[in-house]
CSV table of N, CA and C in Angstrom, one decimal:
chain,number,residue,atom,x,y,z
Q,199,MET,N,28.1,-5.7,0.9
Q,199,MET,CA,26.5,-7.1,0.3
Q,199,MET,C,25.9,-5.5,-1.1
Q,200,LYS,N,26.1,-6.6,-2.2
Q,200,LYS,CA,25.4,-5.9,-2.9
Q,200,LYS,C,23.5,-5.3,-2.4
Q,201,LYS,N,23.3,-3.8,-3.4
Q,201,LYS,CA,22.2,-3.4,-3.0
Q,201,LYS,C,21.6,-2.9,-4.1
Q,202,ARG,N,20.1,-2.9,-3.6
Q,202,ARG,CA,19.5,-2.1,-5.4
Q,202,ARG,C,18.1,-1.4,-4.7
Q,203,ALA,N,17.8,-0.6,-5.5
Q,203,ALA,CA,16.2,0.2,-5.2
Q,203,ALA,C,15.4,-0.6,-4.8
Q,204,PHE,N,14.7,-0.2,-3.7
Q,204,PHE,CA,13.5,-0.9,-3.7
Q,204,PHE,C,12.2,0.0,-4.0
Q,205,GLY,N,12.0,-0.4,-5.4
Q,205,GLY,CA,10.6,0.2,-6.1
Q,205,GLY,C,11.5,1.5,-6.2
Q,206,ASN,N,10.1,2.7,-6.1
Q,206,ASN,CA,10.5,3.7,-6.1
Q,206,ASN,C,10.1,4.3,-4.7
Q,207,THR,N,10.9,4.2,-3.8
Q,207,THR,CA,10.4,4.5,-2.1
Q,207,THR,C,12.1,5.6,-1.9
Q,208,GLY,N,13.0,5.1,-3.0
Q,208,GLY,CA,13.7,5.3,-2.5
Q,208,GLY,C,14.7,4.9,-1.7
Q,209,LEU,N,14.2,4.2,-1.0
Q,209,LEU,CA,15.5,3.1,-0.1
Q,209,LEU,C,16.1,2.5,-0.9
Q,210,GLU,N,17.2,2.1,-0.4
Q,210,GLU,CA,18.1,1.1,-1.3
Q,210,GLU,C,17.9,0.0,-0.7
Q,211,THR,N,18.1,-1.7,-0.8
Q,211,THR,CA,18.3,-2.6,0.7
Q,211,THR,C,19.0,-3.6,0.1
Q,212,SER,N,19.7,-4.4,0.6
Q,212,SER,CA,20.6,-5.3,0.5
Q,212,SER,C,20.0,-7.1,-0.6
Q,213,LEU,N,20.3,-7.2,-1.8
Q,213,LEU,CA,19.6,-8.2,-2.3
Q,213,LEU,C,19.3,-9.6,-1.2
Q,214,LEU,N,19.8,-9.6,-0.2
Q,214,LEU,CA,19.5,-10.6,0.5
Q,214,LEU,C,19.0,-10.0,1.8
Q,215,GLY,N,17.7,-10.4,2.3
Q,215,GLY,CA,16.9,-10.1,3.8
Q,215,GLY,C,17.2,-10.6,4.6
Q,216,PHE,N,16.5,-10.0,5.9
Q,216,PHE,CA,16.2,-11.0,6.8
Q,216,PHE,C,15.2,-11.0,7.1
Q,217,GLY,N,14.6,-12.3,7.1
Q,217,GLY,CA,13.2,-12.4,7.1
Q,217,GLY,C,12.9,-13.1,8.8
Q,218,GLY,N,12.0,-12.2,9.8
Q,218,GLY,CA,12.2,-12.7,11.0
Q,218,GLY,C,10.9,-13.8,11.6
Q,219,PHE,N,10.1,-14.7,11.0
Q,219,PHE,CA,9.4,-15.5,11.1
Q,219,PHE,C,10.0,-16.7,11.9
Q,220,HIS,N,11.3,-17.2,11.1
Q,220,HIS,CA,11.6,-18.1,12.1
Q,220,HIS,C,13.0,-17.5,13.4
Q,221,LEU,N,12.7,-16.1,13.4
Q,221,LEU,CA,13.4,-16.3,15.0
Q,221,LEU,C,12.2,-17.0,16.2
Q,222,LEU,N,11.3,-17.0,16.1
Q,222,LEU,CA,10.5,-17.9,17.2
Q,222,LEU,C,11.5,-19.3,17.3
Q,223,GLU,N,11.6,-20.0,16.1
Q,223,GLU,CA,12.7,-21.4,16.4
Q,223,GLU,C,13.6,-21.2,17.4
Q,224,ILE,N,14.0,-20.2,17.5
Q,224,ILE,CA,15.5,-20.1,17.7
Q,224,ILE,C,15.4,-19.3,19.2
Q,225,PRO,N,16.4,-19.1,20.1
Q,225,PRO,CA,16.4,-18.3,21.6
Q,225,PRO,C,17.0,-17.1,21.0
Q,226,PHE,N,16.7,-16.6,22.2
Q,226,PHE,CA,17.3,-14.7,21.9
Q,226,PHE,C,18.1,-14.4,21.6
Q,227,VAL,N,19.5,-15.2,22.5
Q,227,VAL,CA,21.3,-15.1,21.9
Q,227,VAL,C,21.1,-15.6,20.7
Q,228,GLU,N,20.4,-16.8,20.0
Q,228,GLU,CA,21.1,-16.7,18.6
Q,228,GLU,C,20.6,-16.0,17.4
Q,229,ALA,N,19.4,-15.6,18.0
Q,229,ALA,CA,18.6,-14.4,17.3
Q,229,ALA,C,19.4,-13.1,17.0
Q,230,GLU,N,20.1,-12.4,18.1
Q,230,GLU,CA,20.9,-11.9,18.5
Q,230,GLU,C,22.2,-11.8,17.8
Q,231,HIS,N,22.6,-13.1,17.8
Q,231,HIS,CA,23.9,-13.0,17.0
Q,231,HIS,C,23.6,-13.3,15.0
Q,232,LEU,N,23.0,-14.2,14.9
Q,232,LEU,CA,22.4,-13.8,13.8
Q,232,LEU,C,22.2,-12.5,13.0
Q,233,LEU,N,21.5,-11.8,13.7
Q,233,LEU,CA,21.0,-10.3,13.2
Q,233,LEU,C,22.0,-9.2,13.0
Q,234,ASN,N,22.8,-9.3,13.8
Q,234,ASN,CA,24.0,-8.4,14.2
Q,234,ASN,C,25.1,-8.8,13.1
Q,235,ARG,N,24.9,-10.5,12.6
Q,235,ARG,CA,26.7,-10.6,12.0
Q,235,ARG,C,25.8,-10.0,10.3
Q,236,TYR,N,24.4,-10.3,10.4
Q,236,TYR,CA,24.0,-10.1,8.9
Q,236,TYR,C,24.2,-8.1,8.8
Q,237,LEU,N,23.6,-7.6,9.8
Q,237,LEU,CA,23.8,-5.9,9.7
Q,237,LEU,C,25.5,-6.2,9.5
Q,238,ASP,N,26.3,-6.6,10.2
Q,238,ASP,CA,27.9,-6.7,10.3
Q,238,ASP,C,28.3,-6.7,8.7
Q,239,ALA,N,27.2,-7.9,8.2
Q,239,ALA,CA,28.0,-8.3,6.2
Q,239,ALA,C,27.3,-7.0,5.7
Q,240,GLY,N,26.7,-6.0,5.9
Q,240,GLY,CA,26.6,-5.0,4.9
Q,240,GLY,C,24.8,-5.0,4.3
Q,241,GLY,N,24.3,-6.7,5.1
Q,241,GLY,CA,22.6,-6.6,4.9
Q,241,GLY,C,22.0,-5.1,5.7
Q,242,ASN,N,20.6,-5.2,5.2
Q,242,ASN,CA,20.5,-4.3,5.4
Q,242,ASN,C,18.3,-4.0,5.4
Q,243,TYR,N,18.3,-5.3,5.3
Q,243,TYR,CA,16.6,-5.4,4.9
Q,243,TYR,C,16.3,-6.2,5.6
Q,244,ILE,N,15.4,-5.8,7.2
Q,244,ILE,CA,14.9,-6.5,8.2
Q,244,ILE,C,13.1,-7.1,8.1
Q,245,GLU,N,12.7,-7.9,7.9
Q,245,GLU,CA,11.1,-8.2,7.5
Q,245,GLU,C,10.3,-9.1,8.9
Q,246,THR,N,9.6,-8.7,9.2
Q,246,THR,CA,9.2,-9.6,10.1
Q,246,THR,C,7.1,-8.8,9.9
Q,247,ALA,N,6.4,-9.5,11.1
Q,247,ALA,CA,5.0,-9.2,11.0
Q,247,ALA,C,4.8,-9.6,12.8
Q,248,ALA,N,3.4,-8.5,13.0
Q,248,ALA,CA,2.8,-8.6,14.0
Q,248,ALA,C,2.3,-9.9,14.9
Q,249,SER,N,2.1,-10.7,13.9
Q,249,SER,CA,1.8,-11.9,14.2
Q,249,SER,C,2.2,-13.1,14.1
Q,250,TYR,N,4.1,-12.7,14.3
Q,250,TYR,CA,4.4,-14.1,14.0
Q,250,TYR,C,5.1,-14.1,15.4
Q,251,GLY,N,4.2,-15.2,15.9
Q,251,GLY,CA,4.6,-15.3,17.6
Q,251,GLY,C,4.0,-14.4,18.5
Q,252,ASN,N,2.6,-13.7,17.7
Q,252,ASN,CA,2.1,-12.7,18.8
Q,252,ASN,C,3.3,-11.7,19.3
Q,253,GLY,N,3.8,-10.9,18.3
Q,253,GLY,CA,5.3,-9.7,18.5
Q,253,GLY,C,6.5,-10.5,18.9
Q,254,GLU,N,6.9,-11.9,19.2
Q,254,GLU,CA,7.9,-12.4,19.9
Q,254,GLU,C,8.9,-12.0,18.9
Q,255,SER,N,9.0,-12.1,17.5
Q,255,SER,CA,9.8,-11.9,16.4
Q,255,SER,C,10.3,-10.8,16.3
Q,256,GLU,N,9.2,-10.1,16.7
Q,256,GLU,CA,9.5,-8.2,16.4
Q,256,GLU,C,10.2,-8.6,18.3
Q,257,ARG,N,10.0,-8.7,19.5
Q,257,ARG,CA,10.5,-8.0,20.8
Q,257,ARG,C,12.0,-8.8,20.1
Q,258,LYS,N,12.1,-9.4,19.3
Q,258,LYS,CA,13.7,-10.2,19.3
Q,258,LYS,C,14.1,-9.1,18.8
Q,259,ILE,N,13.9,-8.7,17.7
Q,259,ILE,CA,14.5,-7.7,16.6
Q,259,ILE,C,15.0,-6.3,17.4
Q,260,GLY,N,13.6,-6.1,18.2
Q,260,GLY,CA,14.0,-4.7,18.5
Q,260,GLY,C,15.3,-5.0,19.9
Q,261,LYS,N,14.6,-6.1,20.9
Q,261,LYS,CA,16.1,-6.0,21.5
Q,261,LYS,C,17.5,-6.0,21.2
Q,262,ALA,N,17.5,-7.0,19.9
Q,262,ALA,CA,18.4,-6.9,19.2
Q,262,ALA,C,19.4,-5.8,18.7
Q,263,VAL,N,18.7,-5.3,17.6
Q,263,VAL,CA,19.1,-4.7,17.1
Q,263,VAL,C,18.9,-2.9,16.8
Q,264,SER,N,17.6,-2.4,17.7
Q,264,SER,CA,17.0,-1.4,17.9
Q,264,SER,C,18.2,-0.2,18.1
Q,265,HIS,N,19.5,-0.6,18.5
Q,265,HIS,CA,20.3,0.1,18.7
Q,265,HIS,C,21.0,0.8,17.4
Q,266,ARG,N,21.0,-0.4,16.4
Q,266,ARG,CA,21.5,0.2,15.5
Q,266,ARG,C,20.7,0.3,14.3
Q,267,ARG,N,19.0,1.2,14.7
Q,267,ARG,CA,18.2,1.5,13.4
Q,267,ARG,C,18.5,2.5,12.5
Q,268,ASN,N,19.6,3.0,12.6
Q,268,ASN,CA,19.8,4.0,11.3
Q,268,ASN,C,20.4,2.8,10.4
Q,269,GLU,N,20.7,1.9,10.3
Q,269,GLU,CA,22.0,0.9,9.6
Q,269,GLU,C,20.8,-0.3,8.7
Q,270,TYR,N,19.4,-0.4,8.6
Q,270,TYR,CA,18.7,-0.8,8.5
Q,270,TYR,C,17.2,-0.5,7.8
Q,271,VAL,N,16.8,-1.0,6.8
Q,271,VAL,CA,15.5,-1.1,6.6
Q,271,VAL,C,14.4,-2.3,7.2
Q,272,LEU,N,13.4,-1.3,7.8
Q,272,LEU,CA,12.6,-1.8,9.1
Q,272,LEU,C,11.1,-2.2,8.3
Q,273,VAL,N,10.5,-3.2,7.7
Q,273,VAL,CA,10.0,-3.6,7.2
Q,273,VAL,C,9.0,-4.5,8.5
Q,274,THR,N,7.7,-4.3,8.8
Q,274,THR,CA,6.9,-5.3,9.6
Q,274,THR,C,5.3,-4.5,8.6
Q,275,LYS,N,4.3,-6.1,9.1
Q,275,LYS,CA,3.3,-6.3,8.7
Q,275,LYS,C,2.1,-6.0,9.5
Q,276,THR,N,0.8,-6.1,9.4
Q,276,THR,CA,-0.3,-6.1,10.0
Q,276,THR,C,-1.5,-7.1,9.3
Q,277,GLY,N,-1.9,-7.7,10.4
Q,277,GLY,CA,-2.9,-8.4,9.5
Q,277,GLY,C,-4.7,-8.2,9.6
Q,278,GLU,N,-4.3,-6.5,10.2
Q,278,GLU,CA,-5.7,-5.9,10.6
Q,278,GLU,C,-6.5,-4.9,9.1
Q,279,ARG,N,-7.6,-5.1,9.6
Q,279,ARG,CA,-8.3,-4.5,8.0
Q,279,ARG,C,-9.1,-3.6,8.8
Q,280,THR,N,-9.1,-3.1,10.0
Q,280,THR,CA,-9.8,-1.6,9.8
Q,280,THR,C,-8.6,-0.7,10.2
Q,281,ARG,N,-9.3,0.6,10.1
Q,281,ARG,CA,-8.3,2.0,10.5
Q,281,ARG,C,-7.9,1.4,11.6
Q,282,GLN,N,-9.2,1.5,12.9
Q,282,GLN,CA,-8.4,1.3,14.5
Q,282,GLN,C,-8.0,0.4,14.3
Q,283,GLY,N,-8.1,-0.9,14.0
Q,283,GLY,CA,-6.9,-2.2,14.4
Q,283,GLY,C,-6.0,-1.7,13.7
Q,284,CYS,N,-5.5,-1.2,12.4
Q,284,CYS,CA,-3.8,-1.2,11.6
Q,284,CYS,C,-3.8,-0.2,12.9
Q,285,LEU,N,-3.8,0.9,13.2
Q,285,LEU,CA,-3.3,1.6,13.9
Q,285,LEU,C,-3.0,1.2,15.6
Q,286,ASP,N,-3.3,0.3,16.5
Q,286,ASP,CA,-3.3,-0.7,17.3
Q,286,ASP,C,-2.5,-1.4,17.1
Q,287,SER,N,-2.2,-2.7,16.4
Q,287,SER,CA,-1.2,-2.9,15.7
Q,287,SER,C,-0.2,-2.1,15.4
Q,288,LEU,N,0.0,-1.2,14.6
Q,288,LEU,CA,1.1,-1.1,14.5
Q,288,LEU,C,2.0,-0.1,15.6
Q,289,ASN,N,0.7,0.5,16.8
Q,289,ASN,CA,1.9,1.0,17.8
Q,289,ASN,C,2.2,0.0,18.4
Q,290,ARG,N,1.7,-1.5,19.0
Q,290,ARG,CA,2.3,-2.0,19.1
Q,290,ARG,C,3.5,-2.8,18.7
Q,291,SER,N,3.8,-3.0,17.6
Q,291,SER,CA,4.6,-3.3,16.7
Q,291,SER,C,5.7,-2.1,16.9
Q,292,LEU,N,5.6,-1.4,17.1
Q,292,LEU,CA,7.0,0.0,17.2
Q,292,LEU,C,7.1,-0.3,19.2
Q,293,GLU,N,6.9,-0.2,19.5
Q,293,GLU,CA,6.6,-0.6,21.3
Q,293,GLU,C,7.4,-1.9,20.7
Q,294,ASN,N,7.0,-2.8,20.2
Q,294,ASN,CA,8.1,-4.1,19.9
Q,294,ASN,C,9.4,-4.1,19.6
Q,295,LEU,N,9.1,-3.6,18.6
Q,295,LEU,CA,10.6,-3.0,18.0
Q,295,LEU,C,11.6,-2.1,18.3
Q,296,ARG,N,10.7,-1.5,19.9
Q,296,ARG,CA,11.8,-0.6,19.8
Q,296,ARG,C,12.1,0.8,19.2
Q,297,THR,N,11.5,1.0,18.0
Q,297,THR,CA,11.8,2.2,17.3
Q,297,THR,C,10.5,3.1,17.3
Q,298,ASP,N,10.8,4.6,16.7
Q,298,ASP,CA,9.4,5.2,16.2
Q,298,ASP,C,8.6,5.0,15.5
Q,299,HIS,N,9.4,4.2,14.1
Q,299,HIS,CA,8.9,4.2,12.8
Q,299,HIS,C,9.3,3.2,12.0
Q,300,VAL,N,8.7,2.8,11.0
Q,300,VAL,CA,9.2,1.5,10.0
Q,300,VAL,C,9.1,2.4,9.1
Q,301,ASP,N,9.8,1.4,8.1
Q,301,ASP,CA,10.3,2.1,7.2
Q,301,ASP,C,8.9,1.5,5.7
Q,302,VAL,N,8.4,0.3,6.1
Q,302,VAL,CA,7.5,-0.5,5.3
Q,302,VAL,C,6.6,-0.7,6.1
Q,303,LEU,N,5.0,-0.5,6.2
Q,303,LEU,CA,4.2,-1.5,6.7
Q,303,LEU,C,3.5,-1.8,5.5
Q,304,LEU,N,3.2,-3.7,6.0
Q,304,LEU,CA,2.6,-4.3,4.6
Q,304,LEU,C,1.3,-4.6,5.0
Q,305,MET,N,0.1,-4.6,4.6
Q,305,MET,CA,-0.8,-5.3,4.7
Q,305,MET,C,-0.6,-6.3,4.3
Q,306,HIS,N,-0.9,-7.7,5.7
Q,306,HIS,CA,-0.4,-9.3,5.4
Q,306,HIS,C,-1.4,-9.7,5.0
Q,307,ALA,N,-0.7,-10.9,4.2
Q,307,ALA,CA,-1.5,-12.4,4.1
Q,307,ALA,C,-3.1,-11.6,3.1
Q,308,VAL,N,-3.2,-10.6,2.4
Q,308,VAL,CA,-4.4,-10.2,1.4
Q,308,VAL,C,-4.9,-11.3,0.4
Q,309,GLY,N,-5.9,-12.0,1.0
Q,309,GLY,CA,-6.0,-13.3,0.2
Q,309,GLY,C,-7.1,-13.2,-1.1
Q,310,THR,N,-8.1,-12.1,-0.6
Q,310,THR,CA,-9.6,-12.1,-1.0
Q,310,THR,C,-9.8,-10.3,-1.6
Q,311,MET,N,-10.4,-11.1,-2.6
Q,311,MET,CA,-11.0,-9.6,-3.4
Q,311,MET,C,-11.6,-8.8,-1.9
Q,312,ASP,N,-11.9,-9.4,-0.9
Q,312,ASP,CA,-13.3,-9.1,-0.1
Q,312,ASP,C,-12.3,-8.3,1.3
Q,313,GLU,N,-11.4,-9.1,1.0
Q,313,GLU,CA,-10.2,-8.6,2.4
Q,313,GLU,C,-10.1,-7.2,1.5
Q,314,LEU,N,-9.0,-7.4,0.1
Q,314,LEU,CA,-8.4,-6.2,-0.2
Q,314,LEU,C,-9.5,-4.9,0.0
Q,315,GLU,N,-10.9,-5.2,-0.3
Q,315,GLU,CA,-12.3,-3.9,0.1
Q,315,GLU,C,-12.4,-3.8,1.2
Q,316,ALA,N,-12.2,-4.4,2.2
Q,316,ALA,CA,-11.7,-4.0,3.6
Q,316,ALA,C,-10.8,-3.0,4.0
Q,317,ILE,N,-9.4,-3.4,3.4
Q,317,ILE,CA,-8.6,-2.5,3.8
Q,317,ILE,C,-8.5,-1.5,2.4
Q,318,LEU,N,-9.5,-1.4,1.6
Q,318,LEU,CA,-9.5,0.0,0.9
Q,318,LEU,C,-10.8,0.9,1.2
Q,319,ALA,N,-11.7,0.6,2.5
Q,319,ALA,CA,-13.0,1.0,2.2
Q,319,ALA,C,-12.1,2.3,3.2
Q,320,PRO,N,-13.6,3.4,3.2
Q,320,PRO,CA,-13.2,4.7,4.2
Q,320,PRO,C,-12.6,4.3,5.4
Q,321,ASP,N,-13.1,3.8,6.2
Q,321,ASP,CA,-12.7,3.1,7.6
Q,321,ASP,C,-11.7,1.9,7.6
Q,322,GLY,N,-11.1,1.2,6.4
Q,322,GLY,CA,-10.2,0.5,6.4
Q,322,GLY,C,-8.6,0.7,6.9
Q,323,ALA,N,-8.0,-0.6,7.0
Q,323,ALA,CA,-6.2,-0.2,7.2
Q,323,ALA,C,-5.9,0.8,6.8
Q,324,LEU,N,-6.0,1.0,5.3
Q,324,LEU,CA,-5.3,2.1,4.8
Q,324,LEU,C,-5.4,3.3,4.9
Q,325,ALA,N,-6.6,3.5,5.7
Q,325,ALA,CA,-6.8,4.8,6.1
Q,325,ALA,C,-6.1,5.2,7.2
Q,326,GLY,N,-6.0,3.8,7.8
Q,326,GLY,CA,-5.0,3.7,9.7
Q,326,GLY,C,-3.4,4.1,9.0
Q,327,ALA,N,-3.0,3.3,8.0
Q,327,ALA,CA,-1.5,3.1,7.5
Q,327,ALA,C,-1.2,4.7,6.7
Q,328,GLU,N,-1.9,5.0,6.3
Q,328,GLU,CA,-2.1,6.9,5.7
Q,328,GLU,C,-1.8,7.9,6.6
Q,329,GLU,N,-2.7,7.4,8.4
Q,329,GLU,CA,-2.7,8.1,9.3
Q,329,GLU,C,-1.3,8.2,9.8
Q,330,ALA,N,-1.1,6.8,9.7
Q,330,ALA,CA,0.6,6.7,10.7
Q,330,ALA,C,1.7,7.4,9.5
Q,331,VAL,N,1.4,7.1,8.3
Q,331,VAL,CA,2.8,8.0,7.4
Q,331,VAL,C,2.4,9.7,8.0
Q,332,ARG,N,2.0,10.3,7.7
Q,332,ARG,CA,1.2,11.5,8.2
Q,332,ARG,C,1.9,11.8,10.0
Q,333,ALA,N,2.1,11.2,10.5
Q,333,ALA,CA,2.5,11.2,12.2
Q,333,ALA,C,4.0,11.1,12.1
Q,334,GLY,N,4.8,9.9,10.9
Q,334,GLY,CA,6.1,9.8,10.6
Q,334,GLY,C,6.1,8.4,11.4
Q,335,LYS,N,5.2,8.1,11.2
Q,335,LYS,CA,6.3,6.1,12.2
Q,335,LYS,C,5.3,4.9,11.1
Q,336,VAL,N,5.4,5.4,9.8
Q,336,VAL,CA,5.3,4.6,8.5
Q,336,VAL,C,6.1,5.8,7.1
Q,337,ARG,N,6.9,5.3,6.6
Q,337,ARG,CA,7.6,5.6,5.7
Q,337,ARG,C,6.6,5.7,3.9
Q,338,HIS,N,6.0,4.3,4.2
Q,338,HIS,CA,6.0,3.7,3.0
Q,338,HIS,C,4.7,2.7,3.4
Q,339,ILE,N,3.8,2.2,2.2
Q,339,ILE,CA,2.8,1.2,2.4
Q,339,ILE,C,2.6,0.6,1.0
Q,340,GLY,N,2.5,-0.7,2.1
Q,340,GLY,CA,2.4,-2.1,1.3
Q,340,GLY,C,1.2,-3.2,1.0
Q,341,LEU,N,1.3,-4.1,-0.2
Q,341,LEU,CA,0.6,-5.3,0.3
Q,341,LEU,C,1.2,-6.6,0.4
Q,342,SER,N,1.3,-7.5,1.3
Q,342,SER,CA,2.0,-8.9,0.9
Q,342,SER,C,0.8,-9.6,0.4
Q,343,MET,N,0.9,-10.3,-0.6
Q,343,MET,CA,-0.4,-10.9,-1.0
Q,343,MET,C,-0.3,-12.5,-0.6
Q,344,HIS,N,-1.7,-13.4,-0.9
Q,344,HIS,CA,-1.5,-15.0,-0.8
Q,344,HIS,C,-2.9,-15.2,-0.8
Q,345,GLY,N,-2.6,-16.6,-1.6
Q,345,GLY,CA,-4.1,-17.1,-1.9
Q,345,GLY,C,-3.5,-17.3,-3.6
């Protein structure tokens, strides 16, 4: 499968990514089959969020492919806006995903300037994400915009 540079991160991702939201709609055995088939076909971008089924999407991904962790770029999202909320959410995500790090942590569903200001505040989610980068739990940080 063709791959391309993922911005300026130094990561290379497949043109076709695997979004984790719809894993909520299928049993684990089907999710496991699809995720492994995707990796077998050369895909390497798996994206999910802590809020997808209250962590259920992350748990399915972790159970299905954590044994292949070095084969894919893993992206998850947090809807938290405070430093501590971000760190707590990330730690739950790492446990769900059965890994010690994610390649990209996105601030999820940023839809207003007030939300952005909360994230960027001195004790906002960005401060927590930057702390996680220093601890080796996150490689890159970004935003997922909505609205």
